[in-house]
Short mmCIF file of C-alpha atoms in Angstrom, two decimals:
data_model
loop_
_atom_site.label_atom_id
_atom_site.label_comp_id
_atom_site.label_asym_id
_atom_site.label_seq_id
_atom_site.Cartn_x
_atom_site.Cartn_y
_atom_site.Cartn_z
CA UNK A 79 0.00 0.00 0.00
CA UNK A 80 2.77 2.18 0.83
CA UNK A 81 4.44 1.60 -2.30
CA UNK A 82 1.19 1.98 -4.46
CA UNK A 83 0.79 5.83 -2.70
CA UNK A 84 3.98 6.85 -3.40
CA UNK A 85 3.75 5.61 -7.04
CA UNK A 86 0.61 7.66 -7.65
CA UNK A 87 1.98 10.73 -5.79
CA UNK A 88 5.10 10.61 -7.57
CA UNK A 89 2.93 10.31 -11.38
CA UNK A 90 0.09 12.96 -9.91
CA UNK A 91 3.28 15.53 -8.75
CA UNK A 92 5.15 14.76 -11.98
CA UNK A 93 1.63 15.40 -14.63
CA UNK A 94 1.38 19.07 -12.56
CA UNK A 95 4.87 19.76 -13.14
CA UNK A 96 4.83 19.06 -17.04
CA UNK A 97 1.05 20.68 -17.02
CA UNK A 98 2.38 24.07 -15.22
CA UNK A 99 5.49 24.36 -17.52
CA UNK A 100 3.66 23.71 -20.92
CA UNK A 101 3.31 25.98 -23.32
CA UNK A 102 0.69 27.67 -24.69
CA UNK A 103 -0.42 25.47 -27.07
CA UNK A 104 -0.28 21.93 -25.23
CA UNK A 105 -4.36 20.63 -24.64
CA UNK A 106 -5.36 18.28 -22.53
CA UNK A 107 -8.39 16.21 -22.91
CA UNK A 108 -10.25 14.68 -19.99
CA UNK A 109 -12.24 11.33 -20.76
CA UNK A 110 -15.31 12.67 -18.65
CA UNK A 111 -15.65 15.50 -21.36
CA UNK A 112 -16.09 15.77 -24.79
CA UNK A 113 -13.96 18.58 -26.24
CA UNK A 114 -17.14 20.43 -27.31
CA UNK A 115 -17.75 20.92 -23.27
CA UNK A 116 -14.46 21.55 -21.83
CA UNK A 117 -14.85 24.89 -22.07
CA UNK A 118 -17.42 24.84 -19.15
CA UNK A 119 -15.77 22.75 -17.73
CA UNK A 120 -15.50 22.76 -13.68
CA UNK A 121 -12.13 21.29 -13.35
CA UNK A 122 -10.53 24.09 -16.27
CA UNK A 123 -9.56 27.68 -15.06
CA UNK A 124 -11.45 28.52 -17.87
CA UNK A 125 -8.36 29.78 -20.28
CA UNK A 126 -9.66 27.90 -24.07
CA UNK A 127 -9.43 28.09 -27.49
CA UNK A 128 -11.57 28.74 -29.83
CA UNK A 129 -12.13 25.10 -30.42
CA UNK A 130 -13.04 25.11 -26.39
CA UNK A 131 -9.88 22.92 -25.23
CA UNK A 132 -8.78 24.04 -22.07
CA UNK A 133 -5.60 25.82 -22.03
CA UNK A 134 -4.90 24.79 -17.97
CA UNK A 135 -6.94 22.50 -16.20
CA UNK A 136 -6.99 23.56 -12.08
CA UNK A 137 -3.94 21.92 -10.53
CA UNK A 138 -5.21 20.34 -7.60
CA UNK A 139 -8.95 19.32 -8.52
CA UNK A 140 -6.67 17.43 -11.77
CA UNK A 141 -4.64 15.65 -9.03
CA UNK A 142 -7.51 14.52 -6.88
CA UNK A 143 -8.82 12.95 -10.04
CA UNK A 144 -5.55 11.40 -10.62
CA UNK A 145 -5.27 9.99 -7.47
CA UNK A 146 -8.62 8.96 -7.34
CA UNK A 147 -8.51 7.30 -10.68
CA UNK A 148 -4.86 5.57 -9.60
CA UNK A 149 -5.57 4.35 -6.15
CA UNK A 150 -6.96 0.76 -5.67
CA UNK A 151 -10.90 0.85 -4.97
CA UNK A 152 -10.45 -1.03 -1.74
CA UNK A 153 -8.84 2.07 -0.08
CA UNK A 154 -11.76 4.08 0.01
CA UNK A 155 -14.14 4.53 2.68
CA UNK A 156 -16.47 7.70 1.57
CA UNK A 157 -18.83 9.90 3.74
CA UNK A 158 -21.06 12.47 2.96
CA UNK A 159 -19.50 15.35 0.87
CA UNK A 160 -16.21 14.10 0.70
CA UNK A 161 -13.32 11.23 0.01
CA UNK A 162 -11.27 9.68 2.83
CA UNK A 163 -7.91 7.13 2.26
CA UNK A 164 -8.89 4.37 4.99
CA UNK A 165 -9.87 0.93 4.85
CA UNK A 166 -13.51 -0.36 4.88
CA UNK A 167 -15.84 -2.90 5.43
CA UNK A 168 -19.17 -3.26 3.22
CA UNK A 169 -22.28 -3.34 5.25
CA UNK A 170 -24.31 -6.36 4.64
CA UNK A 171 -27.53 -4.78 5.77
CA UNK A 172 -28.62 -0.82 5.69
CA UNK A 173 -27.87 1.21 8.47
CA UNK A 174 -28.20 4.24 6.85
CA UNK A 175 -31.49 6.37 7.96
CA UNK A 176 -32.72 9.38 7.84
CA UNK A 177 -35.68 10.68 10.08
CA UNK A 178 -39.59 11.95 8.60
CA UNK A 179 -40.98 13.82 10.56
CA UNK A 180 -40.98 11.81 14.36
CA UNK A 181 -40.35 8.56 11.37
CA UNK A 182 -37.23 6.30 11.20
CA UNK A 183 -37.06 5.35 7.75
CA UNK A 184 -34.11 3.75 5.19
CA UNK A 185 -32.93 6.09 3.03
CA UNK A 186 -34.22 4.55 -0.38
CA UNK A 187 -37.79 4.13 -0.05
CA UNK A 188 -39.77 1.59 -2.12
CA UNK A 189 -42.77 3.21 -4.47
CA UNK A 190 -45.66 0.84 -5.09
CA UNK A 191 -47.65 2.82 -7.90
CA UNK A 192 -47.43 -0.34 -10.40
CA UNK A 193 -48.36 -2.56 -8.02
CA UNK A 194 -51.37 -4.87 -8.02
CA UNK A 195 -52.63 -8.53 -7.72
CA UNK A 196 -52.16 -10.97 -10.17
CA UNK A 197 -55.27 -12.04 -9.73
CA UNK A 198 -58.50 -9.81 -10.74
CA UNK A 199 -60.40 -11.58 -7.49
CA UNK A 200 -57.89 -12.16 -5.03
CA UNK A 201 -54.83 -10.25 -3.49
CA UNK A 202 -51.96 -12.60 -3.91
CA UNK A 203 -48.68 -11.53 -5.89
CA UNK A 204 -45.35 -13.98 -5.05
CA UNK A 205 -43.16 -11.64 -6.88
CA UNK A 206 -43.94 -8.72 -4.44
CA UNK A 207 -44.12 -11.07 -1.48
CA UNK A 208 -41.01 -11.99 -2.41
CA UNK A 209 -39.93 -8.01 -2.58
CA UNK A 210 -41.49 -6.95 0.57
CA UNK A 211 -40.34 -10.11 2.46
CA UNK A 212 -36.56 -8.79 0.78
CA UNK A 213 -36.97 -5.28 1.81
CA UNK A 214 -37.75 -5.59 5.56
CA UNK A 215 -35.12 -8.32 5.94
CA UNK A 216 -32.79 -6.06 5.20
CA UNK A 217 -34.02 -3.29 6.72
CA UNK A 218 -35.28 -1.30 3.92
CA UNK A 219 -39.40 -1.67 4.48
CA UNK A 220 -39.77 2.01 3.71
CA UNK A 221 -43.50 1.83 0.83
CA UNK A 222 -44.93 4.58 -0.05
CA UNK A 223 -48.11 4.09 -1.84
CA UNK A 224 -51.87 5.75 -2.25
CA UNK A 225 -55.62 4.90 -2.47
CA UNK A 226 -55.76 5.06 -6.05
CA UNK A 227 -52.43 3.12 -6.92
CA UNK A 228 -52.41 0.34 -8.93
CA UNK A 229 -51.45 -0.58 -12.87
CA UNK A 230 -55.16 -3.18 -13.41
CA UNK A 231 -57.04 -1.49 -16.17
CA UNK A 232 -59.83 -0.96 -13.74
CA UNK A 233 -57.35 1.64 -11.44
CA UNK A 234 -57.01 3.76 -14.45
CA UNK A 235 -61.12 4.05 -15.21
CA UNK A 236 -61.26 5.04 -11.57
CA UNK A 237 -62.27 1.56 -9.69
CA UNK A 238 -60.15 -0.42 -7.62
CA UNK A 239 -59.46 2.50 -5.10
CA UNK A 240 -57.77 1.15 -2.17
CA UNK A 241 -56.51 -2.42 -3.77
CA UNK A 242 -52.49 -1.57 -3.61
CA UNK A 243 -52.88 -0.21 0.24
CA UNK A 244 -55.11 -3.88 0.81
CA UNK A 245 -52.66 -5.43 -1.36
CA UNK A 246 -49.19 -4.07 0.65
CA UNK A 247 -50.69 -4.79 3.91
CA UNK A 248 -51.34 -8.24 3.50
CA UNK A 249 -47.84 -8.10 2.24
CA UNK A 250 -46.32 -6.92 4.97
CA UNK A 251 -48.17 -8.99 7.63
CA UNK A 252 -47.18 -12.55 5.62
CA UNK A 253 -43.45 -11.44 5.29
CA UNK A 254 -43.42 -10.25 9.44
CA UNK A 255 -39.97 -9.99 9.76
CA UNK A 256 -39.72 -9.39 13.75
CA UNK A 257 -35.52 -9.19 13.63
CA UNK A 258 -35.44 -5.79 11.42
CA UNK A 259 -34.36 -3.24 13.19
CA UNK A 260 -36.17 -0.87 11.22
CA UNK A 261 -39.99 -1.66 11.05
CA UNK A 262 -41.92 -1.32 8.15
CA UNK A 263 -43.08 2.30 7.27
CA UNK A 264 -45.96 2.69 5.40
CA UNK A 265 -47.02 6.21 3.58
CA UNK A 266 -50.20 6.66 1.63
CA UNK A 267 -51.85 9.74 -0.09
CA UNK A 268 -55.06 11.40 -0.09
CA UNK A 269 -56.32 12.07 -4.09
CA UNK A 270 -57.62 15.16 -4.17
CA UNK A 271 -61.51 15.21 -6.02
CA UNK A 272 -64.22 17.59 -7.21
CA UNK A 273 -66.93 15.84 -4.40
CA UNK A 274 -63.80 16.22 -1.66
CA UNK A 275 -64.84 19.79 -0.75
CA UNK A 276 -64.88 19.52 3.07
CA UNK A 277 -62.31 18.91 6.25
CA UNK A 278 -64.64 15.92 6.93
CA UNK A 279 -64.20 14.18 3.08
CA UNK A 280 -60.52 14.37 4.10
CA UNK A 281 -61.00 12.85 7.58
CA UNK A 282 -63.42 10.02 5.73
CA UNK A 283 -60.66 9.61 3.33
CA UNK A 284 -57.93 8.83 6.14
CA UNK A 285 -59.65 6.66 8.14
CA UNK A 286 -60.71 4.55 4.86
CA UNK A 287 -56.78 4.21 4.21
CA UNK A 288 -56.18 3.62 7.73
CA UNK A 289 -58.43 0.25 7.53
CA UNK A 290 -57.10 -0.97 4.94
CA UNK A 291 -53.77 -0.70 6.23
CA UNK A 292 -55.09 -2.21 9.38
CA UNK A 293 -53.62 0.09 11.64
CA UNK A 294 -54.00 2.36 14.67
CA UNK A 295 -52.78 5.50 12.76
CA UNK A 296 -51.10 5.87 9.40
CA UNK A 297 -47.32 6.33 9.58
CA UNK A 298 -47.69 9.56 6.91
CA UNK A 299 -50.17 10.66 5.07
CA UNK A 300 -49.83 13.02 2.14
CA UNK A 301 -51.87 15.33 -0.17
CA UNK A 302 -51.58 13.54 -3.47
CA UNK A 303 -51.30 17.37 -5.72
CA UNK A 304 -52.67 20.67 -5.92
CA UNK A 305 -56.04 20.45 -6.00
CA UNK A 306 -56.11 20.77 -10.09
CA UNK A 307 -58.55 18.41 -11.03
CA UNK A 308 -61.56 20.39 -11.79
CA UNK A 309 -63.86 19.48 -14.94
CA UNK A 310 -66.10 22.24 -15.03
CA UNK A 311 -63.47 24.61 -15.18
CA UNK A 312 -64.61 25.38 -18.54
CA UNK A 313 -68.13 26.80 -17.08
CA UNK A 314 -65.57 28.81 -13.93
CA UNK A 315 -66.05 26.29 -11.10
CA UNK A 316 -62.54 25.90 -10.67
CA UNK A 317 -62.24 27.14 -6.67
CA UNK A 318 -59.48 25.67 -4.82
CA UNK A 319 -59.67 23.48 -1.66
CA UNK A 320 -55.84 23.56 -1.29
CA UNK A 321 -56.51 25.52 2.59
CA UNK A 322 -59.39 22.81 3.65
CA UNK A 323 -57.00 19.69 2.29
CA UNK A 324 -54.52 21.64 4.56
CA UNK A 325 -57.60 21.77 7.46
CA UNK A 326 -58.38 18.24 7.03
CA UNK A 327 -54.86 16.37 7.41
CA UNK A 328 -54.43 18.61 10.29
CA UNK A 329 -57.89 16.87 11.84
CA UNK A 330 -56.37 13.85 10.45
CA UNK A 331 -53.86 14.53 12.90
CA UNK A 332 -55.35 16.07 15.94
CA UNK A 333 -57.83 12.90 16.02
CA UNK A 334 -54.63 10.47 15.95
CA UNK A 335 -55.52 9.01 12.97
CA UNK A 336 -51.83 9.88 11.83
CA UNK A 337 -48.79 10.02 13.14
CA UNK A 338 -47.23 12.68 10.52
CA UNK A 339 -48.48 14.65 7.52
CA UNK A 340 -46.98 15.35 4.09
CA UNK A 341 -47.98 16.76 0.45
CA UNK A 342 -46.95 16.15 -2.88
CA UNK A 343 -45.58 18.13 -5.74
CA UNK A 344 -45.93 21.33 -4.17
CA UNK A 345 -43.40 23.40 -5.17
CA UNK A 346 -41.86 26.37 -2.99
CA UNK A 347 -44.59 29.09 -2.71
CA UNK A 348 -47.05 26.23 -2.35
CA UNK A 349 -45.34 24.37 0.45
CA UNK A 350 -44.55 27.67 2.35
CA UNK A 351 -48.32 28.30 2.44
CA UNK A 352 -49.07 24.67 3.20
CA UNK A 353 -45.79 24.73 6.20
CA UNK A 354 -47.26 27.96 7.54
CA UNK A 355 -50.72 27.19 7.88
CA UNK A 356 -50.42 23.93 9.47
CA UNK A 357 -47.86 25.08 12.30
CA UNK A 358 -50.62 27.67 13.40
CA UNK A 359 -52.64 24.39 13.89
CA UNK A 360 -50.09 22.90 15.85
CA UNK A 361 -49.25 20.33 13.25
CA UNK A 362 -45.57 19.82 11.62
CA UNK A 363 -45.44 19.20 7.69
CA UNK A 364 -42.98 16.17 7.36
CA UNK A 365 -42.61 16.12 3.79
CA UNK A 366 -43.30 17.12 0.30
CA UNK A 367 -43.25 14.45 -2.50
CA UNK A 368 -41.98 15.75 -6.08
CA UNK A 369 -40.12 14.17 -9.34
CA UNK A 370 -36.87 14.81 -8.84
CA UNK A 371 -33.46 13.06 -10.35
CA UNK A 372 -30.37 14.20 -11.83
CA UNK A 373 -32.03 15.15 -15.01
CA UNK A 374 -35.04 16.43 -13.47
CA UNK A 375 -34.09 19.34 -11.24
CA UNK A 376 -35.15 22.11 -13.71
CA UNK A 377 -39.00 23.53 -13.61
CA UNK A 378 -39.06 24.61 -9.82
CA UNK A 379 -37.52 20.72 -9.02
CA UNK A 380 -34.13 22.00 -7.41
CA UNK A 381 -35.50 25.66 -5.73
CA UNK A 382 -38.47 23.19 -4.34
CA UNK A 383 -35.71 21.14 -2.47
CA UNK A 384 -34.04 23.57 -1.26
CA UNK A 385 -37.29 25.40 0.25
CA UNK A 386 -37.77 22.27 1.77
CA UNK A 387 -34.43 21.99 3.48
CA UNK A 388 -34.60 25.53 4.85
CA UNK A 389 -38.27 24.51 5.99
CA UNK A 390 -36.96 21.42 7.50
CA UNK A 391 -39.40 19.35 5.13
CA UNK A 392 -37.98 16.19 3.95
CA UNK A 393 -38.11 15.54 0.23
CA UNK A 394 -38.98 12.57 -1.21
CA UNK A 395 -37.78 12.01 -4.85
CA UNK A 396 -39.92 9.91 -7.46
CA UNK A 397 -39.09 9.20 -10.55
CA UNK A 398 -35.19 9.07 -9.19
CA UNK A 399 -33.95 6.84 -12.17
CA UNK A 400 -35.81 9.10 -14.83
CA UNK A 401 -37.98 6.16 -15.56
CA UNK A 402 -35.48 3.41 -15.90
CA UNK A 403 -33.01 6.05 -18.42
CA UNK A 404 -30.54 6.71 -15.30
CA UNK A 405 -30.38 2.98 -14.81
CA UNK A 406 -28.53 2.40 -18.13
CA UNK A 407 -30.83 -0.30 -19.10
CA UNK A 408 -31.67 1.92 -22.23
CA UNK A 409 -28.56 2.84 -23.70
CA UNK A 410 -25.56 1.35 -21.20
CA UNK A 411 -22.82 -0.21 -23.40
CA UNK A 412 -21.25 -1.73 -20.29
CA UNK A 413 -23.76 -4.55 -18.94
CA UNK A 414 -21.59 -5.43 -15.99
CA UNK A 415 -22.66 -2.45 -13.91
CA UNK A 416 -26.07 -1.98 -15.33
CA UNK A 417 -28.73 -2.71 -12.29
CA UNK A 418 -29.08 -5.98 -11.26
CA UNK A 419 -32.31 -7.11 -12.84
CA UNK A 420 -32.91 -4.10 -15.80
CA UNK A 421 -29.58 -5.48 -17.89
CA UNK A 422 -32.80 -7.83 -19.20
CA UNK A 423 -35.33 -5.18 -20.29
CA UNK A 424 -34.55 -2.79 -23.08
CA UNK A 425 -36.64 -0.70 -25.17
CA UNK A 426 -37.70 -3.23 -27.19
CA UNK A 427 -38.34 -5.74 -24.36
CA UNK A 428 -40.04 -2.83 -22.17
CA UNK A 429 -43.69 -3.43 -20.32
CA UNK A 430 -44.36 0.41 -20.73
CA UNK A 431 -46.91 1.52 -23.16
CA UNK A 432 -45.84 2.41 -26.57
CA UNK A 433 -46.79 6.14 -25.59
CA UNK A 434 -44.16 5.90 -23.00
CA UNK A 435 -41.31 4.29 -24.95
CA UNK A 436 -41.65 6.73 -28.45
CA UNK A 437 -40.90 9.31 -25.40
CA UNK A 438 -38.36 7.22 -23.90
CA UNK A 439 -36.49 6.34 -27.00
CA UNK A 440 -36.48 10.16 -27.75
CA UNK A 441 -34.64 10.74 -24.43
CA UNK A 442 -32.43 7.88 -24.78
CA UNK A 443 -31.39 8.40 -28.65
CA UNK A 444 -32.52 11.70 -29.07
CA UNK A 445 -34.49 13.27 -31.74
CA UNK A 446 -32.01 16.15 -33.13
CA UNK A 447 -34.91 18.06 -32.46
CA UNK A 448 -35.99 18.86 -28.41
CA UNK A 449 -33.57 15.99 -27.64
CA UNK A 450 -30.48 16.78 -29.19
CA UNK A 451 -28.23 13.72 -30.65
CA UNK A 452 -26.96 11.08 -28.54
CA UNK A 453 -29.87 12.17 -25.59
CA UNK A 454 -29.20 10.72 -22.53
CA UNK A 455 -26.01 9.01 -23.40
CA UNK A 456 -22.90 11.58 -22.40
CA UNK A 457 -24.24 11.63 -18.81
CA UNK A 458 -24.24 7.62 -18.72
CA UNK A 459 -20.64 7.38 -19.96
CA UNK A 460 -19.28 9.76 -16.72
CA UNK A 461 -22.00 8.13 -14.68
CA UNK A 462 -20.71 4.12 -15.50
CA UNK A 463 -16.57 5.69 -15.16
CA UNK A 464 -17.81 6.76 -11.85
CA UNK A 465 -20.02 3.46 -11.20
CA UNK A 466 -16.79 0.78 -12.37
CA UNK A 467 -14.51 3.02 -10.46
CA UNK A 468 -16.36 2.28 -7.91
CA UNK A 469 -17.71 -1.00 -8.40
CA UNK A 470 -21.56 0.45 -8.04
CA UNK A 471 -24.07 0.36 -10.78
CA UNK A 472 -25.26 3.00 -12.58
CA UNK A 473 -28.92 2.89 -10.48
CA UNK A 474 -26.96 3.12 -7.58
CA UNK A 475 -24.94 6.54 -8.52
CA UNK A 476 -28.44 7.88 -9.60
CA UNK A 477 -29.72 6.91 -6.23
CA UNK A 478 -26.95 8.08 -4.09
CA UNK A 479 -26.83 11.38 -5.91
CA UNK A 480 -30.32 12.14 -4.68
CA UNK A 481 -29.62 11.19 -0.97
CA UNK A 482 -26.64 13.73 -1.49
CA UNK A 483 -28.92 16.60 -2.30
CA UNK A 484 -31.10 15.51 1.03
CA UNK A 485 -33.85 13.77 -0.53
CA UNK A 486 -35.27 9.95 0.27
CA UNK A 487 -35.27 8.54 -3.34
CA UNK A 488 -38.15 6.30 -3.58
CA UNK A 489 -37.72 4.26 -6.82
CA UNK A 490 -40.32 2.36 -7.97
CA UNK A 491 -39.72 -1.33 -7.65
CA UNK A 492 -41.48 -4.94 -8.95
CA UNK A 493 -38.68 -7.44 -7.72
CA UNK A 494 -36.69 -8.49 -5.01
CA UNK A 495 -33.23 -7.82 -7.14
CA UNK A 496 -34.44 -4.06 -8.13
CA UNK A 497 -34.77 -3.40 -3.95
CA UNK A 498 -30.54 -5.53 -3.10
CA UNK A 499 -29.55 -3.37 -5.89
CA UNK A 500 -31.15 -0.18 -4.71
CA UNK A 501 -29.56 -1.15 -0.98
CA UNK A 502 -26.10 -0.62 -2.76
CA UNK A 503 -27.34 3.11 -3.09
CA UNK A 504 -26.84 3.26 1.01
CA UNK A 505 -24.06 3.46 3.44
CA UNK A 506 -21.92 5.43 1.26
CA UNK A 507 -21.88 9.08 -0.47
CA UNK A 508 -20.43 10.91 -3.80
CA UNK A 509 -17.70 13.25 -3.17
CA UNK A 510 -18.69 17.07 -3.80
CA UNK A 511 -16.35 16.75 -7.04
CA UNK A 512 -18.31 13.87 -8.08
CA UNK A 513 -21.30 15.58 -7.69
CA UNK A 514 -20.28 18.71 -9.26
CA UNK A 515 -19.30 16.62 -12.36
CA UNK A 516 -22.31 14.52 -12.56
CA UNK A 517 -24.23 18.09 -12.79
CA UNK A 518 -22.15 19.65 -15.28
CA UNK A 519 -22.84 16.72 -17.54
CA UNK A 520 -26.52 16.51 -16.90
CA UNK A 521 -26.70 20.46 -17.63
CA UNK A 522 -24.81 20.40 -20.49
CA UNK A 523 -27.11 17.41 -21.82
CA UNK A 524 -29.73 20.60 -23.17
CA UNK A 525 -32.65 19.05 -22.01
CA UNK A 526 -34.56 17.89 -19.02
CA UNK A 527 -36.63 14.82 -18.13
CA UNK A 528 -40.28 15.42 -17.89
CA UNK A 529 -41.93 11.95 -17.76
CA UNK A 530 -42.87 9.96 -20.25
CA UNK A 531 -46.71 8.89 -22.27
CA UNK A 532 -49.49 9.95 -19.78
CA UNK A 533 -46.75 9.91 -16.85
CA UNK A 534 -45.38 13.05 -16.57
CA UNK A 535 -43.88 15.26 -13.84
CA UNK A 536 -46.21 18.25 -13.94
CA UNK A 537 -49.29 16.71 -15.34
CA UNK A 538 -51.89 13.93 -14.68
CA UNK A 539 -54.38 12.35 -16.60
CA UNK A 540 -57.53 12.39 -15.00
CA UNK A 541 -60.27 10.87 -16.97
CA UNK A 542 -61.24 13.96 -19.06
CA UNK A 543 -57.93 15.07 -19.96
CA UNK A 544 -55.22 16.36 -18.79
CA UNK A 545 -54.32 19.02 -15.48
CA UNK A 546 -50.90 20.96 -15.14
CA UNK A 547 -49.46 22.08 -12.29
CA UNK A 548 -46.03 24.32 -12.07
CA UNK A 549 -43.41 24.07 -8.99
CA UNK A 550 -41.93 26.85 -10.00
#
């Protein structure tokens, strides 16, 4: 080890020398950027061409990449923010948790909006038994889920409210893990409706969920949206109920039927409102549910997260992978670090609609049109350097990057492979440079992810069409 240190001191010290003393016109070309970039590039002092080489990359950040890129992975043990030379052990189970509100919860949550039975009559699934039975064995039972989840035909014509909470209950009780540590945490949402127009539809609502979870009081409950759904808009019956939702979780709350509240895709203004009125009711918003990833952090996505931090409201991130594009199952040319279980599906293999994959394939490929050439495909190649470097896959560095911004990622999930390879998300953290690069990347990409078919970030489908909302 020793020798190995000095080695790569000796080659990073003897690069900065030849680097300081070249002349003028001596490039250097970094394999995380194409040479159409480096001009914005973080790591440059921002001396270029015309051609936008960098004349002088920044001495010491070039050195830390060096080093990093020299040093055996096995001498590495990273926390939060930043890169330490020590040895480590890998955790075999997740001890890394973040608190929701008065909550104890992993921090990778499990979404259950796909879910449902495989039978039309009966609730039985073993592929999710086998999931949940996964997840709270290794401590990682965080679901969040909703009275009208659920991907049976009859869900999306508006029946079948309630089957996915029924469903994930049952779950839960068969798999009754009593050695976890951490103890299965179950969120659920209240949809907002046009006959919901009182604090006691709200308090009807809850205690409806809270049956079917069969428990005393739900863990947290959230307000699905904005209350946008209004189809008589058109003849100006569009009044908001935003402030009675707000009234009626905090009922929720005061009667016991909940132990914390929460909203979702709220965006700064909104959730300010929401925080302020609820603490003059005594009542402490835990946490505000919005699409958020590496690629999604434009449209109000990153100023909402930080509103929440400064609020104290923890985020919770869907859509972390970009639906399955920051996975690398789409486009990866390097199937060894791929996430366990996607290296199988592809765009051709996909169970999305074929609404959702034309829109997929656009951000994947691109379009040379909204999506320039190549899409998604420059961020994956600095996203699988950084995953083999450090023997990750690429779902995990999308993961991880979204615990370093202080969210709880809550990927959606079908298998008990997709939840072990989202536990290799946990227990570790991206260095700030890492970070920094990742962004550049995604920034430079010229587009953003905004969902895909009738799933989108900022819009539902709701029987008659569809309702926008804006977080910014």
């Amino acid at each position: 080890m020793r020798g190995v240190s000095q080695s790569v001191l000796f080659l990073a010290a003897t690069i900065a020398t030849i680097i300081t003393t070249a002349s003028a016109s001596s490039y250097l070309s970094f394999s995380y950027f194409s040479s159409s970039t480096l001009q914005k590039n973080p790591f440059c002092n921002m001396t270029t061409t015309t051609s936008g080489n960098c004349l002088r990359p920044a001495i010491p950040q070039l050195c830390g990449l060096l080093l990093l890129a020299c040093l055996p992975s096995e001498c590495f043990a990273f926390t939060s923010g930043a890169s330490s030379i020590a040895p480590t052990a890998v955790a075999q189970t997740n001890t890394d948790v973040t608190k929701i509100g008065s909550l104890t919860v992993p921090y990778v949550g499990v979404g259950t909006i796909a879910w449902s039975s495989d039978s039309l009559t009966e609730l039985e699934s073993p592929e999710l038994q086998n999931l949940v039975t996964a997840a709270t064995n290794q401590n990682c039972g965080f679901f969040d889920t909703g009275e009208r989840y659920g991907s049976h035909l009859k869900t999306a014509v508006g029946m079948g409210w309630g089957e996915t909470e029924r469903l994930l209950t049952k779950l839960i009780r068969e798999a009754n893990d009593d050695s976890a540590t951490v103890k299965p945490v179950v969120a659920t949402k209240f949809t907002p409706s046009p006959w919901r127009t009182s604090v006691e539809s709200v308090v009807k609502a809850c205690d409806e969920s809270r049956k079917r979870l069969g428990v005393d009081a739900i863990d947290l409950y959230q307000i699905h949206m904005p209350d946008i759904v209004k189809p008589l808009r058109f003849m100006g019956l569009d009044d908001s109920y935003d402030e009675i939702y707000w009234d009626g979780i905090a009922e929720c709350y005061h009667k016991g039927l909940v132990k914390n509240v929460g909203v979702s895709n709220y965006g700064p203004t909104l959730v300010s409102k929401c925080h302020a009125a609820l603490a003059k009711r005594g009542v402490p918003l835990a946490s505000n549910q919005i699409a958020y990833s590496l690629i999604g952090r434009h449209n109000g996505a990153q100023q909402t997260v930080d509103k929440c931090n400064e609020l104290g409201v923890k985020v919770m991130a869907y859509y972390p992978f970009a639906m399955g594009l920051l996975t690398g199952k789409y486009t990866s040319s390097m199937p060894e670090i791929i996430a366990e279980d996607a290296v199988t599906t592809s765009l051709s293999t996909s169970r999305r609609s074929k609404l959702e994959m034309k829109d997929l394939t656009r951000y994947a490929n691109g379009d040379g049109k909204l999506i320039p050439a190549g899409g998604v495909s420059p961020l994956l190649k600095v996203m699988e350097a950084i995953a083999e470097h450090r023997g990750k896959t690429v779902a995990q560095i999308a993961l991880n990057y979204v615990i370093c911004k202080g969210a709880v990622p809550i990927p959606g999930a079908r298998t008990a492979a997709q939840v072990s390879d989202n536990l290799g998300a946990l227990n570790w953290r991206l260095s700030q440079d890492e970070i920094t690069l990742l962004e550049y990347e995604a920034d430079n990409l010229g587009f953003g992810f905004d969902g895909a078919g009738l799933k989108k970030t900022s819009e539902k489908f709701v029987g008659y069409g569809m309702e926008k909302w804006s977080l910014s």
